[in-house]
PDB file of C-alpha atoms in Angstrom:
ATOM      1  CA  MET A   1      -0.404   0.159   0.204  1.00  0.00           C
ATOM      2  CA  LYS A   2       2.552   2.732   0.950  1.00  0.00           C
ATOM      3  CA  LEU A   3       4.953   1.133  -2.110  1.00  0.00           C
ATOM      4  CA  LEU A   4       1.472   2.136  -4.350  1.00  0.00           C
ATOM      5  CA  ASN A   5       1.028   5.660  -2.839  1.00  0.00           C
ATOM      6  CA  SER A   6       4.978   6.528  -3.305  1.00  0.00           C
ATOM      7  CA  LEU A   7       4.699   5.361  -7.076  1.00  0.00           C
ATOM      8  CA  VAL A   8       1.513   7.113  -7.716  1.00  0.00           C
ATOM      9  CA  GLY A   9       2.626  10.110  -6.142  1.00  0.00           C
ATOM     10  CA  GLY A  10       6.308   9.910  -7.274  1.00  0.00           C
ATOM     11  CA  PHE A  11       4.108   9.734 -10.991  1.00  0.00           C
ATOM     12  CA  ALA A  12       2.388  12.567 -10.113  1.00  0.00           C
ATOM     13  CA  GLY A  13       5.220  14.716  -9.532  1.00  0.00           C
ATOM     14  CA  ALA A  14       7.029  13.148 -12.561  1.00  0.00           C
ATOM     15  CA  ILE A  15       4.238  14.578 -14.982  1.00  0.00           C
ATOM     16  CA  ALA A  16       3.780  17.749 -13.001  1.00  0.00           C
ATOM     17  CA  LEU A  17       7.963  18.470 -13.894  1.00  0.00           C
ATOM     18  CA  ASN A  18       7.347  17.513 -17.247  1.00  0.00           C
ATOM     19  CA  CYS A  19       4.319  19.459 -17.414  1.00  0.00           C
ATOM     20  CA  ILE A  20       6.049  22.641 -16.446  1.00  0.00           C
ATOM     21  CA  HIS A  21       9.064  22.098 -18.669  1.00  0.00           C
ATOM     22  CA  GLU A  22       7.047  21.566 -21.859  1.00  0.00           C
ATOM     23  CA  THR A  23       4.628  24.096 -21.273  1.00  0.00           C
ATOM     24  CA  ALA A  24       7.661  26.646 -20.513  1.00  0.00           C
ATOM     25  CA  ARG A  25       9.483  26.222 -22.919  1.00  0.00           C
ATOM     26  CA  GLN A  26       7.070  27.219 -25.656  1.00  0.00           C
ATOM     27  CA  PHE A  27       6.771  30.409 -24.314  1.00  0.00           C
ATOM     28  CA  ILE A  28       9.550  31.426 -21.862  1.00  0.00           C
ATOM     29  CA  PRO A  29      12.739  32.014 -24.077  1.00  0.00           C
ATOM     30  CA  ALA A  30      15.488  31.138 -21.413  1.00  0.00           C
ATOM     31  CA  ALA A  31      13.439  28.217 -20.254  1.00  0.00           C
ATOM     32  CA  PRO A  32      15.295  24.855 -19.694  1.00  0.00           C
ATOM     33  CA  HIS A  33      15.245  22.469 -22.581  1.00  0.00           C
ATOM     34  CA  ILE A  34      15.792  19.130 -20.565  1.00  0.00           C
ATOM     35  CA  HIS A  35      14.093  17.253 -22.729  1.00  0.00           C
ATOM     36  CA  LYS A  36      17.186  17.764 -25.083  1.00  0.00           C
ATOM     37  CA  ILE A  37      19.273  16.001 -22.520  1.00  0.00           C
ATOM     38  CA  GLY A  38      17.049  13.128 -22.680  1.00  0.00           C
ATOM     39  CA  GLU A  39      17.352  13.151 -26.608  1.00  0.00           C
ATOM     40  CA  GLN A  40      21.133  13.288 -26.498  1.00  0.00           C
ATOM     41  CA  ALA A  41      20.633  10.159 -24.031  1.00  0.00           C
ATOM     42  CA  VAL A  42      18.629   8.484 -26.805  1.00  0.00           C
ATOM     43  CA  VAL A  43      20.531   8.700 -29.239  1.00  0.00           C
ATOM     44  CA  LYS A  44      23.961   7.493 -27.040  1.00  0.00           C
ATOM     45  CA  LEU A  45      22.329   4.687 -25.999  1.00  0.00           C
ATOM     46  CA  THR A  46      20.966   4.168 -29.780  1.00  0.00           C
ATOM     47  CA  ASP A  47      24.672   4.616 -31.319  1.00  0.00           C
ATOM     48  CA  ALA A  48      26.484   2.292 -28.302  1.00  0.00           C
ATOM     49  CA  GLY A  49      23.779  -0.367 -29.195  1.00  0.00           C
ATOM     50  CA  LYS A  50      24.295  -0.153 -32.836  1.00  0.00           C
ATOM     51  CA  ILE A  51      21.065   0.346 -32.969  1.00  0.00           C
ATOM     52  CA  LYS A  52      19.172   2.074 -35.936  1.00  0.00           C
ATOM     53  CA  ARG A  53      18.627   5.268 -34.604  1.00  0.00           C
ATOM     54  CA  PRO A  54      14.625   6.436 -34.513  1.00  0.00           C
ATOM     55  CA  ASN A  55      13.553   9.640 -36.470  1.00  0.00           C
ATOM     56  CA  ASP A  56      12.988  12.586 -34.818  1.00  0.00           C
ATOM     57  CA  ASN A  57       9.853  12.351 -33.528  1.00  0.00           C
ATOM     58  CA  ARG A  58      10.391   8.847 -32.245  1.00  0.00           C
ATOM     59  CA  VAL A  59      13.777  10.011 -30.172  1.00  0.00           C
ATOM     60  CA  TYR A  60      11.809  12.768 -28.297  1.00  0.00           C
ATOM     61  CA  ALA A  61       8.681  10.246 -27.240  1.00  0.00           C
ATOM     62  CA  VAL A  62      11.338   8.004 -25.943  1.00  0.00           C
ATOM     63  CA  ALA A  63      13.156  10.552 -23.718  1.00  0.00           C
ATOM     64  CA  LEU A  64       9.792  11.969 -22.449  1.00  0.00           C
ATOM     65  CA  ALA A  65       8.942   8.183 -21.565  1.00  0.00           C
ATOM     66  CA  GLY A  66      12.586   7.779 -20.302  1.00  0.00           C
ATOM     67  CA  ASP A  67      12.432  10.926 -17.988  1.00  0.00           C
ATOM     68  CA  ILE A  68       8.706  10.449 -16.288  1.00  0.00           C
ATOM     69  CA  ILE A  69       9.793   6.779 -15.664  1.00  0.00           C
ATOM     70  CA  SER A  70      13.122   7.918 -14.034  1.00  0.00           C
ATOM     71  CA  ASN A  71      11.633  10.960 -12.439  1.00  0.00           C
ATOM     72  CA  THR A  72       8.640   8.513 -10.962  1.00  0.00           C
ATOM     73  CA  ILE A  73      11.401   6.211  -9.225  1.00  0.00           C
ATOM     74  CA  TYR A  74      13.454   8.957  -8.114  1.00  0.00           C
ATOM     75  CA  TYR A  75      10.708  10.896  -6.586  1.00  0.00           C
ATOM     76  CA  SER A  76       8.946   8.068  -5.285  1.00  0.00           C
ATOM     77  CA  ALA A  77      11.993   7.622  -2.464  1.00  0.00           C
ATOM     78  CA  ILE A  78       9.703  10.956  -0.704  1.00  0.00           C
ATOM     79  CA  GLY A  79       7.334   8.170   0.246  1.00  0.00           C
ATOM     80  CA  VAL A  80       9.894   6.218   2.170  1.00  0.00           C
ATOM     81  CA  GLY A  81      10.319   7.328   6.131  1.00  0.00           C
ATOM     82  CA  PRO A  82       7.984   8.846   8.582  1.00  0.00           C
ATOM     83  CA  SER A  83       5.295  10.860   7.164  1.00  0.00           C
ATOM     84  CA  SER A  84       6.341  13.983   9.772  1.00  0.00           C
ATOM     85  CA  LYS A  85       9.531  14.392   7.504  1.00  0.00           C
ATOM     86  CA  ARG A  86       8.133  13.978   3.678  1.00  0.00           C
ATOM     87  CA  PHE A  87       7.822  17.688   3.036  1.00  0.00           C
ATOM     88  CA  THR A  88      11.650  17.914   4.364  1.00  0.00           C
ATOM     89  CA  LYS A  89      12.596  15.151   2.144  1.00  0.00           C
ATOM     90  CA  ALA A  90      10.641  16.669  -1.131  1.00  0.00           C
ATOM     91  CA  ILE A  91      12.514  19.753  -0.694  1.00  0.00           C
ATOM     92  CA  SER A  92      15.623  17.909  -0.321  1.00  0.00           C
ATOM     93  CA  LEU A  93      15.664  15.187  -2.950  1.00  0.00           C
ATOM     94  CA  GLY A  94      13.841  18.285  -5.429  1.00  0.00           C
ATOM     95  CA  LEU A  95      17.177  20.807  -4.898  1.00  0.00           C
ATOM     96  CA  THR A  96      19.610  17.715  -5.309  1.00  0.00           C
ATOM     97  CA  ALA A  97      17.536  16.813  -8.716  1.00  0.00           C
ATOM     98  CA  GLY A  98      17.732  20.183 -10.126  1.00  0.00           C
ATOM     99  CA  THR A  99      21.318  20.568  -8.520  1.00  0.00           C
ATOM    100  CA  ALA A 100      22.354  17.371 -10.621  1.00  0.00           C
ATOM    101  CA  ALA A 101      20.379  18.805 -13.517  1.00  0.00           C
ATOM    102  CA  LEU A 102      23.088  21.570 -13.706  1.00  0.00           C
ATOM    103  CA  ASN A 103      26.500  19.884 -13.004  1.00  0.00           C
ATOM    104  CA  LEU A 104      26.473  16.356 -13.890  1.00  0.00           C
ATOM    105  CA  THR A 105      24.887  16.883 -17.455  1.00  0.00           C
ATOM    106  CA  GLY A 106      28.312  17.972 -18.523  1.00  0.00           C
ATOM    107  CA  PRO A 107      30.461  15.692 -17.029  1.00  0.00           C
ATOM    108  CA  MET A 108      28.154  12.806 -18.221  1.00  0.00           C
ATOM    109  CA  GLY A 109      28.853  13.604 -21.605  1.00  0.00           C
ATOM    110  CA  PHE A 110      26.133  15.691 -22.760  1.00  0.00           C
ATOM    111  CA  ASP A 111      26.061  19.168 -23.690  1.00  0.00           C
ATOM    112  CA  ASP A 112      24.572  20.974 -20.740  1.00  0.00           C
ATOM    113  CA  ALA A 113      23.455  24.109 -22.636  1.00  0.00           C
ATOM    114  CA  PRO A 114      20.099  23.503 -22.455  1.00  0.00           C
ATOM    115  CA  VAL A 115      19.855  23.643 -18.458  1.00  0.00           C
ATOM    116  CA  ASN A 116      22.935  26.063 -18.306  1.00  0.00           C
ATOM    117  CA  ARG A 117      22.430  28.716 -20.780  1.00  0.00           C
ATOM    118  CA  THR A 118      22.067  31.190 -18.251  1.00  0.00           C
ATOM    119  CA  THR A 119      21.428  32.303 -15.084  1.00  0.00           C
ATOM    120  CA  GLU A 120      17.479  32.330 -15.027  1.00  0.00           C
ATOM    121  CA  THR A 121      17.646  28.793 -17.028  1.00  0.00           C
ATOM    122  CA  LYS A 122      20.050  27.821 -13.768  1.00  0.00           C
ATOM    123  CA  VAL A 123      17.052  28.704 -11.494  1.00  0.00           C
ATOM    124  CA  MET A 124      14.539  27.640 -13.173  1.00  0.00           C
ATOM    125  CA  THR A 125      15.743  23.877 -13.793  1.00  0.00           C
ATOM    126  CA  VAL A 126      15.945  23.980 -10.120  1.00  0.00           C
ATOM    127  CA  ALA A 127      12.757  25.431  -9.122  1.00  0.00           C
ATOM    128  CA  TRP A 128      10.798  22.862 -11.101  1.00  0.00           C
ATOM    129  CA  TYR A 129      12.617  19.752  -9.631  1.00  0.00           C
ATOM    130  CA  LEU A 130      11.807  21.421  -6.155  1.00  0.00           C
ATOM    131  CA  ILE A 131       7.917  21.764  -7.521  1.00  0.00           C
ATOM    132  CA  GLY A 132       7.857  18.476  -8.860  1.00  0.00           C
ATOM    133  CA  ALA A 133       9.345  16.964  -5.752  1.00  0.00           C
ATOM    134  CA  LEU A 134       6.754  18.850  -3.349  1.00  0.00           C
ATOM    135  CA  VAL A 135       4.110  17.713  -5.916  1.00  0.00           C
ATOM    136  CA  THR A 136       5.001  14.204  -4.838  1.00  0.00           C
ATOM    137  CA  ALA A 137       5.040  14.804  -0.955  1.00  0.00           C
ATOM    138  CA  ALA A 138       1.647  16.345  -1.522  1.00  0.00           C
ATOM    139  CA  VAL A 139       0.155  13.678  -3.333  1.00  0.00           C
ATOM    140  CA  ILE A 140       1.399  10.830  -1.086  1.00  0.00           C
ATOM    141  CA  ASN A 141       0.332  12.490   2.110  1.00  0.00           C
ATOM    142  CA  SER A 142      -3.305  13.158   0.263  1.00  0.00           C
ATOM    143  CA  LEU A 143      -3.468   9.268  -0.609  1.00  0.00           C
ATOM    144  CA  GLU A 144      -2.553   8.036   3.087  1.00  0.00           C
ATOM    145  CA  ARG A 145      -5.099  10.317   4.355  1.00  0.00           C
ATOM    146  CA  VAL A 146      -7.954   8.775   2.090  1.00  0.00           C
ATOM    147  CA  LYS A 147      -6.365   5.127   3.068  1.00  0.00           C
ATOM    148  CA  LYS A 148      -8.285   3.921  -0.188  1.00  0.00           C
ATOM    149  CA  PHE A 149      -4.555   3.153  -1.901  1.00  0.00           C
TER     150      PHE A 149
END
């Protein structure tokens, strides 16, 4: 039951994060383009596996799916442990994810410009991962109160 709540909450946080990213990049010039890093990862994996590279739409779709799955799993860790510390954990994990997006992208062999272009881009990157984590904590808490899950 607790695992399901954590996964549902993590999924909600991952969806919130991606909705913010995808919407903002359409309207805010300095918005992070985190999808480009995911697309780079898909291309690297297909090239390394000597798999035929999919077209651009498929690369985007695979990157988005991978992003949602990985963020769901990551954010679901917010549900582990006492509920009294859930929002503290959410803040910690959200800030960690955002900071990692800024600082690990380049060393992992990806172009980090999509998240590091400007100070504004960097702030949005960290803030949006934090929002996803807070959504996760709120959903898990709500599910635990309902006690139907």
